[in-house]
Tab-separated table of C-alpha atoms in Angstrom:
chain	number	residue	atom	x	y	z
K	1	MET	CA	0.000	0.000	0.000
K	2	GLN	CA	2.833	2.348	0.879
K	3	LYS	CA	4.568	1.661	-2.467
K	4	LYS	CA	1.322	2.329	-4.354
K	5	ASN	CA	0.859	5.720	-2.639
K	6	LYS	CA	4.468	6.643	-3.397
K	7	GLY	CA	3.976	5.820	-7.079
K	8	ALA	CA	0.809	7.914	-7.199
K	9	LEU	CA	2.628	10.854	-5.629
K	10	ASN	CA	5.457	10.575	-8.167
K	11	LEU	CA	2.948	10.534	-11.039
K	12	ALA	CA	1.132	13.553	-9.627
K	13	GLY	CA	4.421	15.415	-9.282
K	14	LEU	CA	5.308	14.695	-12.897
K	15	VAL	CA	1.930	15.966	-14.087
K	16	LEU	CA	2.308	19.172	-12.042
K	17	PHE	CA	5.811	19.716	-13.459
K	18	LEU	CA	4.599	19.346	-17.049
K	19	LEU	CA	1.674	21.701	-16.428
K	20	ALA	CA	4.046	24.285	-14.933
K	21	LEU	CA	6.512	24.287	-17.852
K	22	PRO	CA	4.698	26.971	-19.892
K	23	PHE	CA	4.615	29.217	-16.810
K	24	PHE	CA	8.372	28.858	-16.230
K	25	PHE	CA	9.169	29.525	-19.878
K	26	GLY	CA	7.006	32.633	-19.798
K	27	MET	CA	9.003	33.944	-16.859
K	28	GLY	CA	12.354	33.202	-18.421
K	29	GLY	CA	12.708	29.757	-16.917
K	30	GLY	CA	13.654	28.628	-20.400
K	31	ALA	CA	17.197	29.758	-19.625
K	32	PHE	CA	17.461	26.762	-17.350
K	33	ALA	CA	15.369	24.336	-19.348
K	34	MET	CA	17.046	25.111	-22.680
K	35	ALA	CA	20.583	25.273	-21.317
K	36	GLU	CA	21.449	27.505	-24.268
K	37	VAL	CA	20.430	25.089	-27.014
K	38	LEU	CA	20.532	26.765	-30.407
K	39	PRO	CA	17.337	26.718	-32.439
K	40	GLY	CA	17.715	23.759	-34.744
K	41	GLN	CA	20.925	22.591	-33.067
K	42	ALA	CA	19.403	19.660	-31.181
K	43	ALA	CA	19.618	17.795	-34.468
K	44	ALA	CA	23.039	16.224	-34.161
K	45	SER	CA	23.343	13.280	-36.516
K	46	PHE	CA	22.928	10.675	-33.797
K	47	LEU	CA	19.952	12.400	-32.137
K	48	PRO	CA	16.263	12.590	-33.101
K	49	TYR	CA	15.809	15.574	-35.409
K	50	THR	CA	14.018	18.624	-34.016
K	51	GLU	CA	12.770	20.914	-36.758
K	52	LYS	CA	13.508	24.636	-36.550
K	53	THR	CA	10.676	26.780	-37.850
K	54	GLU	CA	11.731	30.425	-37.947
K	55	SER	CA	8.174	31.682	-38.426
K	56	LEU	CA	7.308	30.251	-35.031
K	57	SER	CA	10.530	30.791	-33.102
K	58	ALA	CA	11.490	34.222	-34.341
K	59	LYS	CA	10.169	37.653	-35.147
K	60	VAL	CA	11.381	38.551	-38.612
K	61	PHE	CA	11.748	42.320	-38.929
K	62	GLY	CA	11.670	42.720	-42.706
K	63	THR	CA	12.088	40.023	-45.297
K	64	LYS	CA	13.838	41.707	-48.226
K	65	ASP	CA	17.584	41.168	-48.287
K	66	VAL	CA	19.768	44.112	-49.291
K	67	GLU	CA	21.804	43.838	-52.472
K	68	PHE	CA	25.343	45.134	-52.017
K	69	SER	CA	26.173	48.136	-54.168
K	70	GLN	CA	29.624	48.006	-55.747
K	71	THR	CA	30.374	51.709	-55.321
K	72	PRO	CA	33.342	53.596	-53.855
K	73	ALA	CA	33.874	52.928	-50.171
K	74	VAL	CA	33.838	55.463	-47.367
K	75	THR	CA	36.395	55.606	-44.590
K	76	LYS	CA	36.281	56.143	-40.850
K	77	GLY	CA	39.320	56.410	-38.652
K	78	GLY	CA	41.614	55.463	-41.521
K	79	ARG	CA	39.967	52.056	-42.056
K	80	THR	CA	38.298	51.264	-45.365
K	81	LEU	CA	34.678	50.154	-45.082
K	82	SER	CA	33.101	47.923	-47.710
K	83	VAL	CA	30.001	50.062	-47.890
K	84	SER	CA	28.929	52.926	-50.126
K	85	ALA	CA	28.159	56.398	-48.792
K	86	GLU	CA	24.539	55.850	-49.826
K	87	GLU	CA	24.330	52.565	-47.932
K	88	MET	CA	25.991	54.114	-44.868
K	89	ALA	CA	23.322	56.796	-44.858
K	90	ARG	CA	20.664	54.061	-44.839
K	91	LEU	CA	22.484	52.128	-42.113
K	92	ARG	CA	22.239	55.115	-39.788
K	93	ASP	CA	18.491	54.438	-39.740
K	94	PHE	CA	18.128	51.788	-37.023
K	95	SER	CA	14.857	50.473	-38.458
K	96	TYR	CA	16.553	49.846	-41.794
K	97	LEU	CA	19.560	48.203	-40.132
K	98	ARG	CA	17.353	45.945	-38.036
K	99	SER	CA	15.027	44.859	-40.820
K	100	SER	CA	17.680	44.422	-43.501
K	101	TYR	CA	20.431	42.621	-41.619
K	102	TYR	CA	18.875	40.693	-38.735
K	103	ILE	CA	16.443	37.953	-37.816
K	104	ILE	CA	15.535	38.505	-34.167
K	105	ASP	CA	14.237	35.703	-31.977
K	106	SER	CA	10.974	36.624	-30.271
K	107	ARG	CA	12.529	35.938	-26.852
K	108	THR	CA	14.863	38.919	-27.155
K	109	ALA	CA	15.155	42.366	-28.775
K	110	LEU	CA	17.789	44.421	-30.556
K	111	LEU	CA	17.953	47.960	-29.180
K	112	PRO	CA	19.324	51.117	-30.857
K	113	SER	CA	21.903	51.331	-28.075
K	114	ASP	CA	23.266	47.871	-28.968
K	115	ILE	CA	24.854	48.790	-32.261
K	116	ASP	CA	25.733	51.908	-34.206
K	117	ALA	CA	26.420	50.735	-37.750
K	118	GLU	CA	28.962	53.421	-38.576
K	119	GLU	CA	30.873	52.791	-35.360
K	120	ALA	CA	30.641	49.018	-35.784
K	121	LEU	CA	31.939	49.081	-39.357
K	122	GLY	CA	34.756	51.399	-38.266
K	123	LEU	CA	36.174	49.060	-35.610
K	124	ASP	CA	39.503	47.542	-36.567
K	125	PHE	CA	39.451	43.749	-36.160
K	126	SER	CA	42.621	43.137	-38.167
K	127	ILE	CA	45.244	40.749	-36.803
K	128	LYS	CA	48.892	40.135	-37.652
K	129	LYS	CA	49.167	37.205	-40.049
K	130	THR	CA	51.446	34.345	-39.027
K	131	THR	CA	51.472	30.560	-39.158
K	132	LYS	CA	54.161	30.243	-36.471
K	133	GLU	CA	51.508	30.396	-33.781
K	134	PRO	CA	47.718	30.080	-33.806
K	135	LYS	CA	45.736	33.265	-34.305
K	136	ILE	CA	42.319	31.617	-34.741
K	137	LEU	CA	40.667	28.901	-32.670
K	138	ILE	CA	37.995	26.812	-34.403
K	139	PHE	CA	35.887	24.617	-32.144
K	140	HIS	CA	32.496	22.923	-32.242
K	141	THR	CA	30.171	22.968	-29.248
K	142	HIS	CA	28.148	20.377	-31.213
K	143	ALA	CA	30.864	18.362	-32.943
K	144	HIS	CA	28.564	15.561	-34.140
K	145	GLU	CA	26.368	17.628	-36.443
K	146	GLY	CA	26.190	15.839	-39.784
K	147	PHE	CA	24.808	16.450	-43.258
K	148	ALA	CA	22.475	14.748	-45.718
K	149	ASP	CA	25.093	12.272	-46.917
K	150	SER	CA	27.264	12.067	-43.797
K	151	ASP	CA	28.113	8.678	-42.338
K	152	MET	CA	29.006	9.697	-38.823
K	153	SER	CA	29.947	6.102	-37.955
K	154	LYS	CA	33.161	6.842	-39.897
K	155	GLY	CA	34.137	9.636	-37.520
K	156	LEU	CA	33.882	13.375	-36.976
K	157	SER	CA	35.439	14.174	-40.353
K	158	GLU	CA	32.078	13.303	-41.962
K	159	GLY	CA	30.309	16.232	-40.277
K	160	ILE	CA	30.840	19.816	-39.194
K	161	TRP	CA	34.221	18.992	-37.640
K	162	GLY	CA	35.473	17.939	-41.073
K	163	ALA	CA	34.294	21.269	-42.460
K	164	GLY	CA	36.327	22.960	-39.726
K	165	GLU	CA	39.416	21.075	-40.915
K	166	GLU	CA	38.862	22.373	-44.430
K	167	LEU	CA	38.422	25.936	-43.162
K	168	LYS	CA	41.647	25.599	-41.168
K	169	ARG	CA	43.520	24.355	-44.245
K	170	ILE	CA	42.365	27.256	-46.424
K	171	LEU	CA	43.061	29.924	-43.817
K	172	GLU	CA	46.585	28.620	-43.275
K	173	GLU	CA	47.553	27.749	-46.863
K	174	GLU	CA	45.873	30.584	-48.749
K	175	TYR	CA	45.834	33.418	-46.204
K	176	GLY	CA	48.796	32.682	-43.933
K	177	ILE	CA	46.752	32.682	-40.709
K	178	GLY	CA	47.620	30.071	-38.088
K	179	VAL	CA	44.636	28.040	-36.847
K	180	LEU	CA	44.191	25.674	-33.908
K	181	HIS	CA	41.296	23.262	-34.491
K	182	ASP	CA	39.872	21.765	-31.303
K	183	ASP	CA	38.590	18.176	-31.462
K	184	GLY	CA	36.626	18.332	-28.207
K	185	GLN	CA	33.268	16.512	-28.204
K	186	TYR	CA	31.080	18.522	-25.857
K	187	ASP	CA	27.781	17.097	-27.121
K	188	VAL	CA	28.618	13.637	-25.749
K	189	VAL	CA	28.339	12.419	-22.160
K	190	ASN	CA	29.457	8.909	-21.237
K	191	GLY	CA	29.510	7.915	-24.882
K	192	LYS	CA	25.967	9.092	-25.593
K	193	GLY	CA	24.763	12.184	-27.451
K	194	GLN	CA	23.774	14.941	-25.025
K	195	ILE	CA	23.062	18.423	-26.412
K	196	THR	CA	21.809	19.909	-23.148
K	197	GLY	CA	24.702	21.341	-21.178
K	198	ALA	CA	27.136	21.320	-24.127
K	199	TYR	CA	27.856	25.044	-23.786
K	200	GLU	CA	28.622	24.635	-20.095
K	201	ARG	CA	30.920	21.660	-20.811
K	202	MET	CA	32.651	23.512	-23.643
K	203	GLU	CA	33.809	26.555	-21.721
K	204	PRO	CA	36.473	25.156	-19.304
K	205	PRO	CA	38.516	23.341	-22.006
K	206	ILE	CA	38.202	26.260	-24.435
K	207	ARG	CA	39.370	28.697	-21.769
K	208	LYS	CA	42.281	26.343	-21.061
K	209	ILE	CA	43.245	26.413	-24.757
K	210	LEU	CA	43.095	30.225	-24.774
K	211	ALA	CA	45.255	30.389	-21.646
K	212	GLU	CA	47.822	28.026	-23.174
K	213	HIS	CA	47.851	29.895	-26.497
K	214	PRO	CA	47.697	33.649	-25.773
K	215	SER	CA	48.400	34.332	-29.449
K	216	ILE	CA	44.796	33.365	-30.292
K	217	GLU	CA	42.700	36.446	-31.069
K	218	VAL	CA	39.674	34.914	-32.811
K	219	CYS	CA	37.202	32.259	-31.627
K	220	ILE	CA	34.954	30.540	-34.191
K	221	ASP	CA	32.288	28.142	-32.939
K	222	LEU	CA	31.322	26.344	-36.166
K	223	HIS	CA	27.887	24.720	-36.470
K	224	ARG	CA	25.321	23.698	-39.012
K	225	ASP	CA	21.685	24.768	-38.790
K	226	GLY	CA	18.581	22.620	-38.431
K	227	VAL	CA	15.739	23.374	-40.872
K	228	GLY	CA	12.629	21.790	-42.356
K	229	ASP	CA	13.349	18.831	-44.603
K	230	SER	CA	12.215	20.728	-47.706
K	231	THR	CA	14.534	23.715	-47.073
K	232	ARG	CA	17.772	23.911	-49.070
K	233	LEU	CA	20.292	26.569	-48.086
K	234	VAL	CA	22.303	26.632	-51.319
K	235	THR	CA	23.764	29.302	-53.578
K	236	ASN	CA	26.103	29.157	-56.572
K	237	ILE	CA	29.597	30.611	-56.269
K	238	ASN	CA	32.070	30.377	-59.131
K	239	GLY	CA	30.053	27.565	-60.678
K	240	LYS	CA	29.937	25.489	-57.488
K	241	PRO	CA	26.910	24.778	-55.269
K	242	CYS	CA	27.720	26.242	-51.834
K	243	ALA	CA	25.852	26.034	-48.567
K	244	GLN	CA	24.800	29.435	-47.280
K	245	VAL	CA	26.199	30.656	-43.976
K	246	MET	CA	24.616	32.536	-41.095
K	247	PHE	CA	26.440	34.603	-38.494
K	248	PHE	CA	24.907	34.343	-35.038
K	249	ASN	CA	24.866	36.531	-31.903
K	250	GLY	CA	23.449	36.103	-28.415
K	251	LEU	CA	22.164	39.230	-26.669
K	252	CYS	CA	22.147	37.840	-23.101
K	253	ARG	CA	18.668	39.163	-22.319
K	254	LEU	CA	15.031	38.196	-22.577
K	255	ASN	CA	12.164	40.210	-24.029
K	256	LYS	CA	9.250	40.096	-21.596
K	257	ASN	CA	6.149	41.786	-22.942
K	258	GLY	CA	8.216	44.487	-24.620
K	259	THR	CA	10.613	44.986	-21.705
K	260	THR	CA	14.136	43.589	-21.882
K	261	GLN	CA	15.732	41.913	-18.905
K	262	ALA	CA	19.337	40.737	-18.575
K	263	ILE	CA	19.810	37.022	-17.964
K	264	SER	CA	21.658	36.654	-14.686
K	265	GLY	CA	24.794	34.558	-14.990
K	266	LEU	CA	24.963	34.868	-18.778
K	267	GLU	CA	26.779	38.188	-19.105
K	268	ASN	CA	29.016	39.006	-22.079
K	269	PRO	CA	31.565	41.825	-21.711
K	270	TYR	CA	32.239	41.715	-25.469
K	271	LEU	CA	28.677	42.000	-26.752
K	272	LYS	CA	29.260	45.267	-28.641
K	273	GLU	CA	32.415	43.888	-30.280
K	274	ASN	CA	30.672	40.608	-31.147
K	275	LEU	CA	27.853	42.477	-32.880
K	276	ALA	CA	30.299	44.663	-34.797
K	277	PHE	CA	32.372	41.632	-35.801
K	278	SER	CA	29.375	39.756	-37.235
K	279	LEU	CA	28.121	42.869	-39.054
K	280	GLN	CA	31.532	43.379	-40.665
K	281	MET	CA	31.654	39.738	-41.763
K	282	LYS	CA	28.110	39.936	-43.126
K	283	LYS	CA	29.020	43.047	-45.113
K	284	ALA	CA	32.237	41.432	-46.368
K	285	ALA	CA	30.392	38.298	-47.462
K	286	ASP	CA	27.711	40.368	-49.220
K	287	ALA	CA	30.353	42.374	-51.058
K	288	LEU	CA	32.277	39.315	-52.201
K	289	TYR	CA	29.447	36.820	-52.758
K	290	PRO	CA	25.899	38.240	-52.822
K	291	GLY	CA	23.436	35.673	-51.506
K	292	PHE	CA	26.066	33.634	-49.642
K	293	SER	CA	25.306	35.019	-46.179
K	294	ARG	CA	21.851	34.821	-44.658
K	295	LYS	CA	20.683	37.512	-42.251
K	296	ILE	CA	22.415	37.590	-38.867
K	297	TYR	CA	20.409	35.627	-36.289
K	298	LEU	CA	20.006	37.166	-32.826
K	299	ASN	CA	19.070	34.930	-29.892
K	300	ALA	CA	18.422	35.705	-26.235
K	301	TYR	CA	21.199	33.602	-24.761
K	302	ARG	CA	24.998	33.862	-24.644
K	303	PHE	CA	26.267	30.595	-26.132
K	304	SER	CA	30.078	30.677	-26.699
K	305	LEU	CA	30.590	34.339	-27.567
K	306	HIS	CA	31.908	35.821	-24.336
K	307	MET	CA	35.534	34.711	-24.244
K	308	LEU	CA	37.119	37.082	-26.799
K	309	PRO	CA	36.041	40.316	-28.529
K	310	ARG	CA	36.547	38.605	-31.906
K	311	SER	CA	34.143	35.759	-31.194
K	312	THR	CA	31.602	34.438	-33.648
K	313	LEU	CA	29.225	31.527	-33.992
K	314	ILE	CA	28.735	30.536	-37.635
K	315	GLU	CA	26.120	28.133	-38.935
K	316	VAL	CA	27.118	26.596	-42.274
K	317	GLY	CA	24.173	25.200	-44.185
K	318	ALA	CA	21.912	22.669	-42.480
K	319	GLN	CA	21.241	18.956	-42.179
K	320	THR	CA	19.706	19.040	-45.689
K	321	ASN	CA	22.969	20.111	-47.350
K	322	THR	CA	25.477	17.688	-48.832
K	323	LYS	CA	29.045	17.476	-47.648
K	324	ALA	CA	30.219	18.839	-51.000
K	325	GLU	CA	28.044	21.944	-50.579
K	326	ILE	CA	29.429	22.472	-47.087
K	327	TRP	CA	33.061	21.964	-48.141
K	328	ASN	CA	32.574	24.293	-51.129
K	329	ALA	CA	31.370	26.986	-48.702
K	330	MET	CA	34.649	26.995	-46.792
K	331	GLU	CA	36.498	28.902	-49.539
K	332	PRO	CA	34.135	31.924	-49.636
K	333	LEU	CA	33.792	31.835	-45.849
K	334	ALA	CA	37.573	31.913	-45.441
K	335	LYS	CA	37.840	34.819	-47.881
K	336	ALA	CA	35.150	36.792	-46.010
K	337	LEU	CA	36.917	36.140	-42.702
K	338	ALA	CA	40.301	37.112	-44.136
K	339	SER	CA	38.869	40.316	-45.595
K	340	VAL	CA	37.839	41.421	-42.101
K	341	LEU	CA	40.852	40.070	-40.228
K	342	THR	CA	43.580	41.117	-42.668
K	343	GLU	CA	41.954	44.025	-44.564
K	344	GLN	CA	42.255	42.139	-47.850
């Protein structure tokens, strides 16, 4: 009888917990429940796929992408900006900037005080090129993300980690920038796929790498997106089918009925630099390869962007892309990165 009552109490507790979930999410409890899981990122190749539907998970402020105008550049502080005077005038309008360059998750909000386009495009992110020591760290919070024709039983090289190896090769061989590529597997616990908590598990070893290699100035957390099965994120560059890329930022605050509130414990001292860095890379990609870069995605949480000013999270294609499309994308991505980091 005692065991039966205990079982009934456990069942009642479970029911109450499930009924309370919507309440906790409405009050920001999602920060705990989600553990900073990217939209669409729970779809590592060995896990059940969770579809990302932007129309449900995000507010899209404007849907028409801006075509880059190949006109003379303007300068600020001695640094050349890949933007025309006409476009800079438009970028000073925050509504235009927000609608033309960003997709903003409904759980957060981009504020005018977050980013001044002229200031952001004028920041100097250039680094000194060398292959004698690493200048860029590439890592993968979700190392087991695979693609349409990946056979992840053959190893990490079949998925996003393999794409990171190709990006490393191009940056070193073609642009003379030393890269350290981390092979940590933070989406695995005791041999089993575990997305939840990956960002918390990632940070100590990544900080250790940064401490051991003070020459590193750039952190790239490389992912692939998760989309509906009918969505194909592909463009053509130099006659090759290439997966599109998306630069990603976390704003470290929730939007509650139109009022923003910082998420305690998820602060980022480099938020302004992160936003400027992604905007510069978006502009560089648009200038070099129109249609290659999707709009910048802004989420409420912090993810892996708080350890260096030059930190970025990049999603390359999605689970519906082929490996060839992903690998082909590494060349234009490397060129866009080099154009920001070396003023090429």
